[in-house]
mmCIF file of C-alpha atoms in Angstrom:
data_model
loop_
_atom_site.group_PDB
_atom_site.id
_atom_site.type_symbol
_atom_site.label_atom_id
_atom_site.label_comp_id
_atom_site.label_asym_id
_atom_site.label_seq_id
_atom_site.Cartn_x
_atom_site.Cartn_y
_atom_site.Cartn_z
ATOM 1 C CA MET G 108 82.662 242.089 91.077
ATOM 2 C CA ASP G 109 83.886 244.095 88.081
ATOM 3 C CA ASN G 110 85.191 242.192 85.069
ATOM 4 C CA ASP G 111 88.517 244.013 85.322
ATOM 5 C CA GLU G 112 89.123 242.264 88.625
ATOM 6 C CA PHE G 113 88.949 238.915 86.856
ATOM 7 C CA VAL G 114 91.910 239.661 84.589
ATOM 8 C CA PRO G 115 94.786 238.700 86.957
ATOM 9 C CA VAL G 116 93.080 235.478 88.015
ATOM 10 C CA LEU G 117 92.101 234.542 84.481
ATOM 11 C CA LEU G 118 95.627 235.302 83.303
ATOM 12 C CA LEU G 119 97.128 232.944 85.841
ATOM 13 C CA SER G 120 94.476 230.337 85.081
ATOM 14 C CA ALA G 121 95.117 230.674 81.352
ATOM 15 C CA VAL G 122 98.874 230.259 81.714
ATOM 16 C CA GLY G 123 98.361 227.289 83.997
ATOM 17 C CA LEU G 124 96.123 225.700 81.407
ATOM 18 C CA LEU G 125 98.544 226.481 78.610
ATOM 19 C CA PHE G 126 101.548 224.643 79.990
ATOM 20 C CA LEU G 127 99.401 221.577 80.583
ATOM 21 C CA MET G 128 97.695 221.812 77.222
ATOM 22 C CA TYR G 129 100.609 220.652 75.071
ATOM 23 C CA ASN G 130 101.052 217.427 76.997
ATOM 24 C CA HIS G 131 97.318 216.755 77.004
ATOM 25 C CA LEU G 132 96.952 217.349 73.278
ATOM 26 C CA GLN G 133 99.894 215.072 72.519
ATOM 27 C CA LEU G 134 98.252 212.392 74.628
ATOM 28 C CA LEU G 135 94.958 212.921 72.853
ATOM 29 C CA LYS G 136 96.609 212.534 69.450
ATOM 30 C CA GLU G 137 98.244 209.308 70.560
ATOM 31 C CA VAL G 138 94.962 207.962 71.886
ATOM 32 C CA GLU G 139 93.126 209.023 68.744
ATOM 33 C CA SER G 140 95.572 207.069 66.601
ATOM 34 C CA HIS G 141 94.717 203.928 68.535
ATOM 35 C CA MET G 142 90.971 204.420 68.718
ATOM 36 C CA GLY G 143 88.963 202.065 66.606
ATOM 37 C CA ARG G 144 91.425 199.180 66.878
ATOM 38 C CA GLY G 145 89.641 196.067 67.944
ATOM 39 C CA ARG G 146 86.350 197.914 68.192
ATOM 40 C CA GLY G 147 83.268 196.017 67.120
ATOM 41 C CA ARG G 148 79.992 197.396 65.881
ATOM 42 C CA ARG G 149 78.470 200.197 67.945
ATOM 43 C CA ARG G 150 75.941 198.744 70.371
ATOM 44 C CA TRP G 151 74.429 202.042 71.551
ATOM 45 C CA TRP G 152 74.337 205.626 70.393
ATOM 46 C CA VAL G 153 74.457 206.533 74.082
ATOM 47 C CA ARG G 154 75.496 204.053 76.746
ATOM 48 C CA PRO G 155 72.748 203.289 79.275
ATOM 49 C CA VAL G 156 74.864 204.642 82.139
ATOM 50 C CA ASN G 157 75.211 207.973 80.314
ATOM 51 C CA ARG G 158 71.483 208.336 79.724
ATOM 52 C CA ALA G 159 71.111 209.259 83.393
ATOM 53 C CA ARG G 160 73.391 212.271 82.923
ATOM 54 C CA GLU G 161 70.842 214.915 83.874
ATOM 55 C CA ARG G 162 69.543 212.943 86.867
ATOM 56 C CA GLN G 163 72.850 211.708 88.271
ATOM 57 C CA GLY G 164 75.711 213.408 86.419
ATOM 58 C CA PHE G 165 78.139 215.675 88.261
ATOM 59 C CA TYR G 166 77.507 218.769 86.130
ATOM 60 C CA HIS G 167 73.709 218.808 86.393
ATOM 61 C CA ASN G 168 73.722 218.125 90.123
ATOM 62 C CA LEU G 169 76.674 218.822 92.403
ATOM 63 C CA MET G 170 78.393 221.316 90.117
ATOM 64 C CA ALA G 171 75.181 223.260 89.519
ATOM 65 C CA GLU G 172 74.368 223.186 93.231
ATOM 66 C CA THR G 173 77.776 224.425 94.362
ATOM 67 C CA GLN G 174 77.795 227.146 91.700
ATOM 68 C CA LEU G 175 74.620 228.534 93.263
ATOM 69 C CA ALA G 176 75.026 227.823 96.963
ATOM 70 C CA ASP G 177 78.573 226.747 97.898
ATOM 71 C CA HIS G 178 81.161 228.840 96.102
ATOM 72 C CA GLU G 179 84.100 227.492 98.106
ATOM 73 C CA GLU G 180 83.294 223.949 97.018
ATOM 74 C CA PHE G 181 82.865 225.124 93.426
ATOM 75 C CA PHE G 182 86.284 226.780 93.596
ATOM 76 C CA ALA G 183 87.818 223.585 94.985
ATOM 77 C CA ASN G 184 86.623 221.697 91.907
ATOM 78 C CA VAL G 185 87.589 224.064 89.068
ATOM 79 C CA ARG G 186 89.973 226.573 90.733
ATOM 80 C CA MET G 187 87.885 229.622 89.946
ATOM 81 C CA TRP G 188 84.857 231.348 91.444
ATOM 82 C CA PRO G 189 81.422 231.105 89.805
ATOM 83 C CA GLU G 190 81.620 234.685 88.489
ATOM 84 C CA GLN G 191 84.958 233.942 86.852
ATOM 85 C CA PHE G 192 83.610 230.707 85.400
ATOM 86 C CA GLU G 193 80.704 232.613 83.833
ATOM 87 C CA PHE G 194 83.036 235.299 82.505
ATOM 88 C CA LEU G 195 85.303 232.682 80.914
ATOM 89 C CA HIS G 196 82.332 230.744 79.549
ATOM 90 C CA ASN G 197 80.964 233.856 77.849
ATOM 91 C CA ILE G 198 84.264 234.200 75.984
ATOM 92 C CA LEU G 199 84.345 230.546 74.932
ATOM 93 C CA ARG G 200 80.657 229.769 74.436
ATOM 94 C CA ALA G 201 80.522 230.129 70.662
ATOM 95 C CA ARG G 202 83.500 227.770 70.251
ATOM 96 C CA LEU G 203 82.150 225.163 72.661
ATOM 97 C CA GLU G 204 78.517 224.923 71.583
ATOM 98 C CA ARG G 205 77.524 222.002 69.360
ATOM 99 C CA GLN G 206 74.425 221.268 67.276
ATOM 100 C CA SER G 207 71.944 218.702 68.596
ATOM 101 C CA THR G 208 70.802 215.948 66.226
ATOM 102 C CA ASN G 209 67.803 213.639 65.996
ATOM 103 C CA MET G 210 69.898 210.874 67.538
ATOM 104 C CA ARG G 211 71.171 212.729 70.600
ATOM 105 C CA GLU G 212 71.246 216.101 72.285
ATOM 106 C CA ALA G 213 74.456 218.117 72.268
ATOM 107 C CA LEU G 214 76.332 218.487 75.542
ATOM 108 C CA PRO G 215 76.016 221.943 77.151
ATOM 109 C CA SER G 216 78.965 224.253 76.620
ATOM 110 C CA LYS G 217 79.225 224.792 80.391
ATOM 111 C CA LEU G 218 79.571 221.054 80.906
ATOM 112 C CA ARG G 219 82.414 221.003 78.390
ATOM 113 C CA LEU G 220 84.197 223.855 80.122
ATOM 114 C CA GLY G 221 83.573 222.504 83.619
ATOM 115 C CA LEU G 222 84.830 219.038 82.686
ATOM 116 C CA THR G 223 88.026 220.450 81.177
ATOM 117 C CA LEU G 224 88.740 222.791 84.089
ATOM 118 C CA MET G 225 88.152 219.992 86.562
ATOM 119 C CA TYR G 226 90.574 217.774 84.643
ATOM 120 C CA LEU G 227 93.251 220.461 84.538
ATOM 121 C CA ALA G 228 92.726 221.533 88.150
ATOM 122 C CA GLN G 229 92.662 218.089 89.732
ATOM 123 C CA GLY G 230 94.513 215.845 87.300
ATOM 124 C CA GLY G 231 91.844 213.155 87.380
ATOM 125 C CA THR G 232 91.671 210.230 84.989
ATOM 126 C CA ILE G 233 89.538 210.008 81.879
ATOM 127 C CA GLN G 234 87.692 207.107 83.478
ATOM 128 C CA SER G 235 86.816 209.156 86.570
ATOM 129 C CA LEU G 236 85.475 212.011 84.438
ATOM 130 C CA HIS G 237 83.484 209.523 82.376
ATOM 131 C CA ASP G 238 81.928 208.163 85.567
ATOM 132 C CA GLU G 239 81.274 211.526 87.215
ATOM 133 C CA PHE G 240 79.944 213.469 84.235
ATOM 134 C CA ARG G 241 78.233 210.475 82.567
ATOM 135 C CA VAL G 242 79.973 211.267 79.278
ATOM 136 C CA GLY G 243 81.541 208.710 76.935
ATOM 137 C CA ARG G 244 85.274 208.157 77.325
ATOM 138 C CA SER G 245 86.081 209.088 73.729
ATOM 139 C CA THR G 246 83.916 212.196 74.138
ATOM 140 C CA VAL G 247 85.900 213.191 77.232
ATOM 141 C CA TYR G 248 89.096 213.074 75.153
ATOM 142 C CA ASP G 249 87.501 215.220 72.452
ATOM 143 C CA ILE G 250 86.114 217.759 74.931
ATOM 144 C CA ILE G 251 89.458 218.313 76.659
ATOM 145 C CA GLY G 252 91.359 218.785 73.404
ATOM 146 C CA GLU G 253 88.781 221.081 71.819
ATOM 147 C CA THR G 254 88.326 223.200 74.948
ATOM 148 C CA CYS G 255 92.056 223.619 75.539
ATOM 149 C CA LYS G 256 92.503 224.770 71.951
ATOM 150 C CA ALA G 257 89.614 227.224 72.308
ATOM 151 C CA ILE G 258 91.140 228.619 75.510
ATOM 152 C CA TRP G 259 94.448 229.224 73.758
ATOM 153 C CA ASP G 260 92.959 230.645 70.562
ATOM 154 C CA LEU G 261 90.640 233.099 72.326
ATOM 155 C CA LEU G 262 92.524 234.043 75.494
ATOM 156 C CA GLN G 263 96.062 234.318 74.146
ATOM 157 C CA PRO G 264 95.382 237.508 72.127
ATOM 158 C CA ILE G 265 93.748 239.054 75.220
ATOM 159 C CA PHE G 266 96.174 238.095 77.969
ATOM 160 C CA LEU G 267 99.426 237.265 76.160
ATOM 161 C CA PRO G 268 99.619 239.475 73.063
ATOM 162 C CA GLN G 269 102.925 239.889 71.260
ATOM 163 C CA PRO G 270 104.733 242.830 72.956
ATOM 164 C CA THR G 271 105.471 245.808 70.727
ATOM 165 C CA GLN G 272 108.596 247.963 70.905
ATOM 166 C CA GLU G 273 106.618 250.536 72.862
ATOM 167 C CA ASP G 274 105.539 247.824 75.316
ATOM 168 C CA MET G 275 109.141 246.729 75.795
ATOM 169 C CA LYS G 276 110.314 250.287 76.445
ATOM 170 C CA ARG G 277 107.545 250.771 78.990
ATOM 171 C CA MET G 278 108.374 247.478 80.713
ATOM 172 C CA ALA G 279 112.070 248.396 80.814
ATOM 173 C CA ASP G 280 111.211 251.740 82.431
ATOM 174 C CA GLU G 281 109.061 249.955 85.009
ATOM 175 C CA PHE G 282 111.871 247.509 85.802
ATOM 176 C CA PHE G 283 114.269 250.377 86.404
ATOM 177 C CA GLN G 284 111.801 252.417 88.460
ATOM 178 C CA ARG G 285 110.738 249.521 90.663
ATOM 179 C CA TRP G 286 113.872 247.378 90.878
ATOM 180 C CA GLN G 287 116.666 249.742 89.757
ATOM 181 C CA PHE G 288 117.569 247.202 87.072
ATOM 182 C CA PRO G 289 118.405 248.957 83.780
ATOM 183 C CA HIS G 290 117.858 247.736 80.209
ATOM 184 C CA CYS G 291 115.574 244.865 81.225
ATOM 185 C CA PHE G 292 112.001 244.308 80.094
ATOM 186 C CA GLY G 293 111.450 240.796 81.466
ATOM 187 C CA ALA G 294 112.550 238.226 84.024
ATOM 188 C CA VAL G 295 112.870 234.720 82.564
ATOM 189 C CA ASP G 296 112.536 231.338 84.205
ATOM 190 C CA GLY G 297 111.515 227.857 83.193
ATOM 191 C CA ARG G 298 110.217 224.586 84.533
ATOM 192 C CA HIS G 299 110.348 220.987 83.381
ATOM 193 C CA MET G 300 106.849 219.490 83.217
ATOM 194 C CA ARG G 301 106.949 215.724 83.691
ATOM 195 C CA ILE G 302 105.351 213.689 80.875
ATOM 196 C CA LYS G 303 105.123 210.101 79.726
ATOM 197 C CA ALA G 304 107.784 209.237 77.191
ATOM 198 C CA PRO G 305 106.389 209.886 73.682
ATOM 199 C CA PRO G 306 106.915 206.955 71.311
ATOM 200 C CA ASN G 307 109.992 206.823 69.077
ATOM 201 C CA THR G 308 111.628 209.968 70.477
ATOM 202 C CA GLY G 309 114.791 208.468 71.943
ATOM 203 C CA SER G 310 116.410 210.840 74.419
ATOM 204 C CA GLN G 311 114.846 214.052 73.064
ATOM 205 C CA PHE G 312 112.592 214.533 76.091
ATOM 206 C CA ILE G 313 114.992 213.353 78.831
ATOM 207 C CA ASN G 314 116.126 216.338 80.896
ATOM 208 C CA TYR G 315 119.212 216.828 83.046
ATOM 209 C CA LYS G 316 117.272 215.572 86.068
ATOM 210 C CA GLY G 317 116.777 212.222 84.389
ATOM 211 C CA PHE G 318 113.043 212.184 83.651
ATOM 212 C CA PHE G 319 110.942 212.855 80.541
ATOM 213 C CA SER G 320 109.626 216.395 80.284
ATOM 214 C CA ILE G 321 108.589 219.321 78.164
ATOM 215 C CA VAL G 322 109.768 222.800 79.074
ATOM 216 C CA LEU G 323 107.608 225.697 80.187
ATOM 217 C CA LEU G 324 109.455 228.979 79.702
ATOM 218 C CA ALA G 325 107.882 232.202 80.953
ATOM 219 C CA VAL G 326 108.751 235.900 81.030
ATOM 220 C CA VAL G 327 107.229 238.311 83.549
ATOM 221 C CA ASP G 328 107.335 242.086 83.796
ATOM 222 C CA ALA G 329 108.261 244.204 86.808
ATOM 223 C CA HIS G 330 104.856 243.516 88.370
ATOM 224 C CA TYR G 331 105.099 239.693 88.025
ATOM 225 C CA ARG G 332 102.650 239.670 85.112
ATOM 226 C CA PHE G 333 103.275 237.137 82.355
ATOM 227 C CA THR G 334 104.221 238.712 79.042
ATOM 228 C CA PHE G 335 105.493 235.682 77.098
ATOM 229 C CA VAL G 336 105.332 231.889 77.381
ATOM 230 C CA ASP G 337 106.846 229.084 75.361
ATOM 231 C CA ILE G 338 105.516 225.579 76.008
ATOM 232 C CA GLY G 339 106.518 222.226 74.606
ATOM 233 C CA GLN G 340 110.240 222.338 73.832
ATOM 234 C CA TYR G 341 112.235 219.132 74.251
ATOM 235 C CA GLY G 342 113.168 218.382 77.843
ATOM 236 C CA LYS G 343 116.826 217.913 76.896
ATOM 237 C CA LEU G 344 117.178 221.641 76.108
ATOM 238 C CA GLN G 345 118.489 224.003 78.758
ATOM 239 C CA HIS G 346 116.444 227.089 79.629
ATOM 240 C CA ASP G 347 119.074 229.518 78.353
ATOM 241 C CA LEU G 348 118.955 227.931 74.885
ATOM 242 C CA LEU G 349 115.202 228.086 74.394
ATOM 243 C CA LEU G 350 114.936 231.744 73.422
ATOM 244 C CA THR G 351 117.653 231.506 70.758
ATOM 245 C CA PRO G 352 115.490 230.062 67.919
ATOM 246 C CA THR G 353 112.529 232.163 69.078
ATOM 247 C CA CYS G 354 114.450 235.405 68.702
ATOM 248 C CA ASN G 355 115.877 234.631 65.264
#
């Protein structure tokens, strides 16, 4: 399969990851602020249960097996095919690799990516990922935050670059040619993504539906391709107000 065929799928995957990323990173910051409280001296550099990672961990066994021999099962776990996973990993590898030390070996970059994609695709708990991948709980938090940031930093310039005036004129022409809608270069819609109430925020995140949320706002062109996203605005804001500060 040619790499160009991966672009639409990776674009959708990237946008899906992006609107989840803000909530996850906020959660990670909150958890990080509480880590270390009540913690005693470190008993192990690596917990005994995690030392069996290569023999019994999900990545080195079932994930590796399905990537080679059962692509449908692999897709069910991370929502992309093995070729797409490899293509994405090649983009992110340099950001995800870590240096091994005398005390312990660094986790493979593919494990980091697979763990994060599985978390985003399935919405599992940190505890379940700790058990399945045989990775420390605090390390799971770090991996998800670091990988999400790498995805945004490296994929956003490729798949969601800032449109130029020439791009907008072209998109407006395409809207008119395909939909007979003049002077339009994007269709806008939004969605409230449910979150846990952040501490000390009052009613900032309560939306008109009565639950806590952040807002995902997206613009697509005449071919349903994303051209702009805004993630993380207060849930209390209406969709039609979100572009006002952005456009100033």
